[in-house]
């Protein structure tokens, strides 16, 4: 699937340049994915990860013994195995059971919208033909076929988006890397050049690449920029993972099998394996409780999507290329649930409410979707903060013929599960799609208006804001790897009754040149921090109820415009607001 001039032109076309509000980090690079590309990427929600390579032949075993001190795809390092012995696996690599069309069909049956495969993992073996080394599936194995091309072509036939995983570290590259704790290896200049050529090959010969999943290593900022620019120079619409490092990615990647515990403004993805112990095939992995594993991954999918992320779930084929039957069954089980409930997943946005005691929510163009993960004792679903929204009759997704009124209830609304004829599941291991995490639909007539949880004012109208009560927004590359998350925004919602306030920011002494922006209901107030001896600054601010009718929004960010990776340049102690006349 050679990327022709015509298809390249289609890939590079950007209808609308990406624009972010000035109180959010601005992209570091241009060209890059358009707003339309990012929205389409976010709308897919669910995809397949595939870890496949020479390590799949070993299956977590070496010399008849289990290797259990780490992921099985890293058995070369975890063994540890002499390089010549590991390289000899290439002479056994002949995955005759690898069926790309069957894998695409399985992904579609699971409700997945995209596939990402390990084009090259840390061991340095390539599943694609490359001019850089014969250590690849075409030139160095009895298989003599390009796995990446086969799967890219199958995805194109099947209508799925296709992406590749690429490790910037390489334990096989001459003068490249050896294993170190955390895999945060520096990238040598020779290896940087090697990687850049391979990136050009991947972006030139396999059709449109939806995303490239960089992983590991400790590149310099210049190297991260080099890798990102190499990708976007050929395909600007390819989404680059945050593990390219130094904030040159187009989407953030959570840690392995992890989800965010802070607010996220950048597009993000949560990578998950069937079992936390490994991503590559492990022959001796205990595969128990199939119904429980299906329910576990449905729950993780819902939880991630309700927070605004995408969920990518891994399979690790065996050495002969066949999919592990247990993993295929898990995917089909998720797909059966999605056949009934996918409307509440695809193309939705995150829940705008405070945490719900019964489960999760997503928001579609014309409805709110409520996922009942925990049956309320009173059989009532309470949704806070939506008293000013007009709802149609509620119904269970897939059973629109049985409806009930949405009842007003103090600061929100309530829906009776009994009136919808819904009964609590016994949770006895049944995988029937009607028995697990049912979805209740609340049609929305007009705009959805949500009153946020607010910081209350004192009786005299004064408002005291502490950092621990704010929403925290972090610069986040990926799992960490010597690149710790840093704070770039604090945000509060305030029950402010006055129109004008004197705001005082209290902080630890900052550098003389430090500047921040205060944002009141979207209005920017630049603020210099006054030098090393100053610990507070004051200014008058105005409440704008037209833009934020329910609560005054108070935000603190670096001076705009600020780039991804820039941290808030001051340690905030408190923010005080006093009404003025």
Coordinates of N, CA and C in Angstrom, one line a residue, residues 155-317:
X155 N -6.7 -3.7 7.2 CA -7.5 -2.6 7.9 C -8.2 -1.7 6.8
X156 N -7.5 -1.4 5.7 CA -8.0 -0.7 4.6 C -9.2 -1.4 4.0
X157 N -9.1 -2.7 3.8 CA -10.2 -3.5 3.3 C -11.4 -3.5 4.2
X158 N -11.1 -3.6 5.5 CA -12.2 -3.7 6.5 C -12.7 -2.4 7.1
X159 N -12.1 -1.3 6.7 CA -12.7 0.0 7.1 C -12.2 0.4 8.5
X160 N -11.1 -0.1 9.0 CA -10.6 0.3 10.3 C -9.4 1.2 10.1
X161 N -9.2 2.1 11.0 CA -8.0 3.0 11.0 C -6.8 2.1 11.5
X162 N -5.6 2.5 10.9 CA -4.4 1.7 11.2 C -3.3 2.6 11.8
X163 N -2.6 2.0 12.8 CA -1.5 2.7 13.4 C -0.4 1.8 13.8
X164 N 0.8 2.3 14.1 CA 1.9 1.5 14.4 C 2.6 2.0 15.7
X165 N 3.0 1.0 16.5 CA 3.9 1.2 17.7 C 5.3 1.3 17.2
X166 N 6.1 2.2 17.8 CA 7.5 2.3 17.4 C 8.3 2.6 18.6
X167 N 9.3 1.7 19.0 CA 10.2 1.9 20.1 C 11.4 2.7 19.7
X168 N 11.6 3.8 20.3 CA 12.8 4.6 20.0 C 14.1 4.0 20.5
X169 N 14.0 3.1 21.5 CA 15.2 2.4 22.0 C 15.2 1.0 21.2
X170 N 16.4 0.5 21.2 CA 16.7 -0.7 20.3 C 17.8 -1.5 20.9
X171 N 17.5 -2.6 21.5 CA 18.6 -3.4 22.1 C 19.4 -4.2 21.1
X172 N 19.1 -4.1 19.8 CA 19.8 -4.8 18.8 C 20.7 -3.9 18.0
X173 N 20.4 -2.6 18.0 CA 21.1 -1.6 17.2 C 22.6 -1.5 17.6
X174 N 23.5 -1.6 16.7 CA 24.9 -1.5 17.1 C 25.2 -0.1 17.7
X175 N 25.7 -0.2 18.9 CA 26.0 1.0 19.6 C 24.8 1.7 20.1
X176 N 23.6 1.0 20.1 CA 22.4 1.6 20.5 C 22.2 1.5 22.0
X177 N 21.3 0.6 22.5 CA 20.9 0.5 23.9 C 21.1 -0.9 24.5
X178 N 21.4 -0.9 25.8 CA 21.2 -2.1 26.6 C 20.2 -1.8 27.6
X179 N 19.7 -2.8 28.2 CA 18.6 -2.6 29.2 C 19.1 -1.8 30.4
X180 N 18.3 -0.8 30.8 CA 18.5 -0.1 32.1 C 17.1 0.0 32.7
X181 N 17.1 0.1 34.0 CA 15.9 0.2 34.8 C 15.0 1.3 34.2
X182 N 13.8 1.0 33.9 CA 12.8 2.0 33.4 C 12.9 2.3 31.9
X183 N 13.9 1.7 31.3 CA 14.0 1.8 29.8 C 14.1 3.3 29.4
X184 N 14.7 4.1 30.2 CA 14.8 5.5 29.9 C 16.2 5.8 29.3
X185 N 16.5 5.0 28.2 CA 17.8 5.1 27.6 C 18.0 6.4 26.8
X186 N 19.1 7.1 26.9 CA 19.4 8.1 25.9 C 19.5 7.5 24.5
X187 N 19.2 8.4 23.5 CA 19.2 8.0 22.1 C 20.5 8.5 21.5
X188 N 21.4 7.6 21.0 CA 22.6 8.0 20.4 C 22.4 8.7 19.0
X189 N 23.3 9.5 18.6 CA 23.1 10.2 17.3 C 22.9 9.2 16.1
X190 N 23.6 8.1 16.2 CA 23.5 7.0 15.1 C 22.1 6.4 15.2
X191 N 21.6 6.2 16.4 CA 20.3 5.6 16.5 C 19.2 6.6 16.1
X192 N 19.4 7.8 16.4 CA 18.5 8.8 16.0 C 18.3 8.8 14.5
X193 N 19.4 8.8 13.8 CA 19.4 8.7 12.3 C 18.7 7.5 11.8
X194 N 19.0 6.3 12.4 CA 18.4 5.1 12.1 C 16.8 5.2 12.3
X195 N 16.4 5.7 13.4 CA 15.0 5.8 13.7 C 14.3 6.7 12.7
X196 N 15.0 7.8 12.3 CA 14.3 8.8 11.4 C 14.1 8.1 10.0
X197 N 15.0 7.3 9.6 CA 14.9 6.6 8.3 C 13.7 5.7 8.4
X198 N 13.6 4.9 9.5 CA 12.5 3.9 9.6 C 11.2 4.6 9.7
X199 N 11.1 5.8 10.4 CA 9.9 6.5 10.5 C 9.4 7.0 9.1
X200 N 10.4 7.4 8.2 CA 10.0 7.8 6.9 C 9.5 6.6 6.1
X201 N 10.1 5.4 6.3 CA 9.6 4.2 5.7 C 8.2 3.9 6.1
X202 N 7.9 3.9 7.4 CA 6.6 3.6 7.9 C 5.5 4.6 7.4
X203 N 5.9 5.8 7.3 CA 5.0 6.9 6.9 C 4.9 7.0 5.4
X204 N 5.7 6.2 4.6 CA 5.7 6.4 3.2 C 5.1 5.1 2.4
X205 N 5.1 4.0 3.1 CA 4.8 2.8 2.3 C 3.6 2.0 2.8
X206 N 2.9 2.5 3.8 CA 1.8 1.7 4.4 C 0.5 2.4 4.4
X207 N 0.3 3.4 3.6 CA -0.9 4.2 3.5 C -1.1 5.1 4.7
X208 N -2.2 5.7 4.8 CA -2.4 6.7 5.9 C -2.3 6.0 7.3
X209 N -1.4 6.6 8.1 CA -1.2 6.1 9.5 C -2.0 6.9 10.4
X210 N -3.0 6.3 11.1 CA -3.9 7.1 12.0 C -3.1 7.6 13.2
X211 N -2.3 6.7 13.8 CA -1.5 7.2 14.9 C -0.2 6.4 15.0
X212 N 0.8 7.0 15.5 CA 2.1 6.4 15.7 C 2.4 6.4 17.2
X213 N 2.6 5.2 17.8 CA 2.6 5.0 19.2 C 4.1 4.9 19.6
X214 N 4.8 6.1 19.8 CA 6.1 6.1 20.3 C 6.2 5.5 21.7
X215 N 7.3 4.9 22.0 CA 7.4 4.4 23.4 C 8.9 4.3 23.8
X216 N 9.0 4.6 25.1 CA 10.3 4.5 25.9 C 11.4 5.4 25.4
X217 N 12.6 5.3 26.0 CA 13.7 6.1 25.7 C 13.7 7.4 26.4
X218 N 14.8 8.1 26.3 CA 15.0 9.5 26.9 C 15.6 10.4 25.8
X219 N 14.9 10.7 24.8 CA 15.4 11.6 23.8 C 15.6 13.0 24.3
X220 N 16.5 13.7 23.7 CA 16.6 15.2 24.0 C 15.4 15.9 23.4
X221 N 15.1 17.1 23.8 CA 14.0 17.9 23.1 C 14.2 18.0 21.6
X222 N 15.5 18.2 21.2 CA 15.8 18.2 19.8 C 15.5 16.9 19.1
X223 N 15.7 15.8 19.7 CA 15.4 14.5 19.1 C 13.9 14.3 19.0
X224 N 13.2 14.6 20.1 CA 11.8 14.5 20.1 C 11.2 15.3 18.9
X225 N 11.7 16.5 18.8 CA 11.2 17.4 17.7 C 11.5 16.8 16.4
X226 N 12.7 16.2 16.2 CA 13.1 15.6 15.0 C 12.2 14.4 14.6
X227 N 11.9 13.6 15.6 CA 11.0 12.4 15.3 C 9.6 12.9 15.0
X228 N 9.1 13.9 15.7 CA 7.7 14.4 15.4 C 7.7 15.1 14.1
X229 N 8.7 15.9 13.8 CA 8.7 16.6 12.5 C 8.8 15.6 11.3
X230 N 9.6 14.5 11.5 CA 9.7 13.5 10.5 C 8.4 12.9 10.1
X231 N 7.6 12.6 11.1 CA 6.2 12.0 10.9 C 5.3 13.0 10.2
X232 N 5.3 14.2 10.8 CA 4.3 15.2 10.3 C 4.7 15.8 8.9
X233 N 6.0 15.8 8.6 CA 6.4 16.2 7.3 C 5.8 15.4 6.2
X234 N 5.6 14.1 6.5 CA 5.0 13.2 5.5 C 3.5 13.0 5.7
X235 N 3.0 13.0 6.9 CA 1.6 12.8 7.2 C 1.2 13.7 8.3
X236 N 0.8 14.9 8.1 CA 0.5 15.9 9.2 C -0.7 15.4 10.0
X237 N -1.5 14.6 9.4 CA -2.7 14.1 10.2 C -2.5 12.9 11.1
X238 N -1.3 12.4 11.1 CA -1.0 11.3 12.0 C -0.9 11.8 13.4
X239 N -1.6 11.1 14.3 CA -1.6 11.5 15.7 C -0.4 10.8 16.4
X240 N 0.5 11.6 17.0 CA 1.7 11.2 17.6 C 1.5 11.0 19.1
X241 N 1.9 9.9 19.7 CA 1.7 9.6 21.1 C 2.6 10.5 22.0
X242 N 2.2 10.8 23.2 CA 3.0 11.6 24.1 C 4.4 11.0 24.5
X243 N 4.5 9.7 24.2 CA 5.8 9.1 24.6 C 6.9 9.3 23.5
X244 N 6.6 10.2 22.6 CA 7.7 10.8 21.8 C 8.5 11.7 22.7
X245 N 7.9 12.1 23.9 CA 8.5 12.9 24.9 C 8.7 14.4 24.6
X246 N 9.0 15.1 25.7 CA 9.3 16.5 25.6 C 8.1 17.3 25.0
X247 N 6.9 16.8 25.2 CA 5.7 17.5 24.8 C 5.5 17.8 23.3
X248 N 6.0 16.8 22.5 CA 5.9 16.9 21.1 C 4.8 16.0 20.6
X249 N 4.1 15.4 21.4 CA 3.0 14.5 21.0 C 1.7 15.2 20.8
X250 N 0.8 14.5 20.1 CA -0.6 15.1 19.8 C -1.6 14.5 20.8
X251 N -1.3 13.5 21.5 CA -2.2 12.9 22.5 C -1.4 12.4 23.6
X252 N -1.9 12.5 24.8 CA -1.2 12.0 26.0 C -1.5 10.5 26.2
X253 N -0.6 9.8 26.7 CA -0.7 8.3 27.0 C -0.6 8.1 28.5
X254 N -1.7 7.4 29.0 CA -1.6 7.1 30.4 C -0.6 6.0 30.7
X255 N -0.2 5.8 31.9 CA 0.7 4.7 32.2 C 0.0 3.4 31.9
X256 N 0.8 2.3 31.8 CA 0.3 1.0 31.5 C -0.9 0.6 32.4
X257 N -2.0 0.3 31.9 CA -3.2 -0.1 32.6 C -3.6 1.0 33.7
X258 N -3.4 2.2 33.3 CA -3.7 3.3 34.3 C -4.7 4.3 33.6
X259 N -5.3 5.1 34.5 CA -6.3 6.1 34.1 C -5.9 7.4 34.8
X260 N -6.3 8.5 34.3 CA -5.9 9.8 34.9 C -6.7 10.1 36.2
X261 N -6.0 10.7 37.1 CA -6.7 11.1 38.4 C -6.7 12.7 38.5
X262 N -6.4 13.3 37.3 CA -6.6 14.8 37.2 C -7.3 15.1 36.0
X263 N -7.7 16.4 35.8 CA -8.4 16.8 34.7 C -7.5 16.8 33.5
X264 N -8.0 16.4 32.3 CA -7.2 16.3 31.1 C -7.8 17.2 30.0
X265 N -7.0 18.1 29.4 CA -7.5 19.0 28.3 C -7.0 18.5 27.0
X266 N -5.8 17.8 27.0 CA -5.3 17.3 25.7 C -6.1 16.0 25.4
X267 N -6.1 15.6 24.1 CA -6.7 14.2 23.8 C -5.8 13.2 24.5
X268 N -6.4 12.1 25.0 CA -5.6 11.1 25.7 C -6.2 9.7 25.5
X269 N -5.3 8.7 25.8 CA -5.6 7.4 25.5 C -5.1 6.5 26.7
X270 N -5.9 5.5 27.1 CA -5.5 4.6 28.2 C -5.2 3.2 27.6
X271 N -3.9 2.8 27.6 CA -3.5 1.5 27.1 C -3.7 0.4 28.2
X272 N -4.3 -0.7 27.8 CA -4.6 -1.8 28.7 C -4.2 -3.1 28.1
X273 N -3.7 -4.0 29.0 CA -3.4 -5.4 28.6 C -4.5 -6.3 29.3
X274 N -4.6 -7.5 28.7 CA -5.6 -8.4 29.3 C -5.3 -8.8 30.7
X275 N -4.0 -8.9 31.0 CA -3.5 -9.2 32.3 C -2.3 -8.2 32.6
X276 N -2.2 -7.7 33.8 CA -1.2 -6.6 34.0 C 0.2 -7.1 33.9
X277 N 0.4 -8.5 34.0 CA 1.7 -9.0 34.0 C 2.5 -8.9 32.7
X278 N 1.7 -8.9 31.6 CA 2.4 -8.9 30.3 C 1.5 -8.3 29.2
X279 N 2.2 -8.0 28.1 CA 1.5 -7.5 26.9 C 1.8 -8.6 25.7
X280 N 3.0 -9.0 25.6 CA 3.3 -10.1 24.7 C 2.8 -11.4 25.2
X281 N 2.7 -12.4 24.3 CA 2.2 -13.7 24.6 C 3.0 -14.4 25.7
X282 N 2.3 -14.9 26.7 CA 2.8 -15.7 27.8 C 2.1 -17.0 27.9
X283 N 2.9 -18.1 27.6 CA 2.2 -19.4 27.4 C 1.6 -19.9 28.8
X284 N 2.2 -19.5 29.9 CA 1.8 -20.0 31.2 C 0.9 -19.1 31.9
X285 N 0.4 -18.0 31.3 CA -0.5 -17.1 31.9 C -1.8 -17.8 32.3
X286 N -2.2 -17.6 33.5 CA -3.5 -18.2 34.0 C -4.6 -17.3 33.4
X287 N -5.5 -18.0 32.7 CA -6.6 -17.3 32.0 C -7.9 -17.9 32.6
X288 N -8.4 -17.2 33.6 CA -9.5 -17.6 34.3 C -10.7 -16.6 34.2
X289 N -11.9 -17.1 34.6 CA -13.0 -16.2 34.8 C -13.3 -15.4 33.6
X290 N -13.6 -16.0 32.5 CA -13.9 -15.3 31.3 C -15.0 -14.2 31.4
X291 N -16.1 -14.6 32.0 CA -17.2 -13.5 32.2 C -16.7 -12.3 33.0
X292 N -15.8 -12.6 34.1 CA -15.3 -11.5 34.9 C -14.4 -10.6 34.1
X293 N -13.6 -11.2 33.2 CA -12.6 -10.5 32.4 C -13.4 -9.6 31.4
X294 N -14.5 -10.1 30.8 CA -15.3 -9.3 29.9 C -15.9 -8.1 30.7
X295 N -16.5 -8.4 31.9 CA -17.1 -7.3 32.6 C -16.0 -6.3 33.0
X296 N -14.8 -6.7 33.4 CA -13.7 -5.8 33.8 C -13.4 -4.9 32.6
X297 N -13.3 -5.4 31.4 CA -12.9 -4.5 30.3 C -14.1 -3.6 29.8
X298 N -15.3 -4.1 29.9 CA -16.4 -3.2 29.7 C -16.4 -2.0 30.6
X299 N -16.2 -2.3 31.9 CA -16.1 -1.3 32.9 C -15.0 -0.3 32.7
X300 N -13.8 -0.8 32.3 CA -12.7 0.1 32.0 C -13.0 0.9 30.8
X301 N -13.6 0.4 29.8 CA -13.9 1.1 28.6 C -14.9 2.3 29.0
X302 N -15.9 1.9 29.7 CA -16.9 3.0 30.1 C -16.3 4.0 31.0
X303 N -15.4 3.6 31.9 CA -14.8 4.6 32.8 C -13.9 5.5 32.1
X304 N -13.1 5.0 31.1 CA -12.2 5.8 30.3 C -13.0 6.8 29.4
X305 N -14.0 6.3 28.7 CA -14.8 7.2 27.8 C -15.6 8.2 28.6
X306 N -16.1 7.9 29.8 CA -16.8 8.9 30.6 C -15.9 10.0 31.1
X307 N -14.5 9.7 31.1 CA -13.6 10.8 31.4 C -13.0 11.5 30.2
X308 N -13.5 11.1 29.0 CA -13.1 11.8 27.8 C -12.0 11.2 27.0
X309 N -11.6 9.9 27.4 CA -10.4 9.3 26.7 C -10.8 8.2 25.8
X310 N -9.8 7.7 25.1 CA -9.9 6.5 24.2 C -9.3 5.3 25.0
X311 N -9.8 4.1 24.7 CA -9.3 2.9 25.3 C -8.8 2.0 24.3
X312 N -7.5 1.6 24.5 CA -6.9 0.6 23.5 C -6.5 -0.6 24.3
X313 N -7.1 -1.7 23.9 CA -7.0 -3.0 24.6 C -6.1 -4.0 23.8
X314 N -5.1 -4.6 24.5 CA -4.1 -5.4 23.8 C -4.4 -6.8 23.7
X315 N -4.0 -7.4 22.6 CA -3.9 -8.9 22.4 C -2.4 -9.2 22.1
X316 N -2.0 -10.4 22.6 CA -0.7 -10.9 22.3 C -0.7 -12.2 21.6
X317 N -0.7 -12.2 20.3 CA -0.8 -13.5 19.5 C 0.3 -14.5 19.9

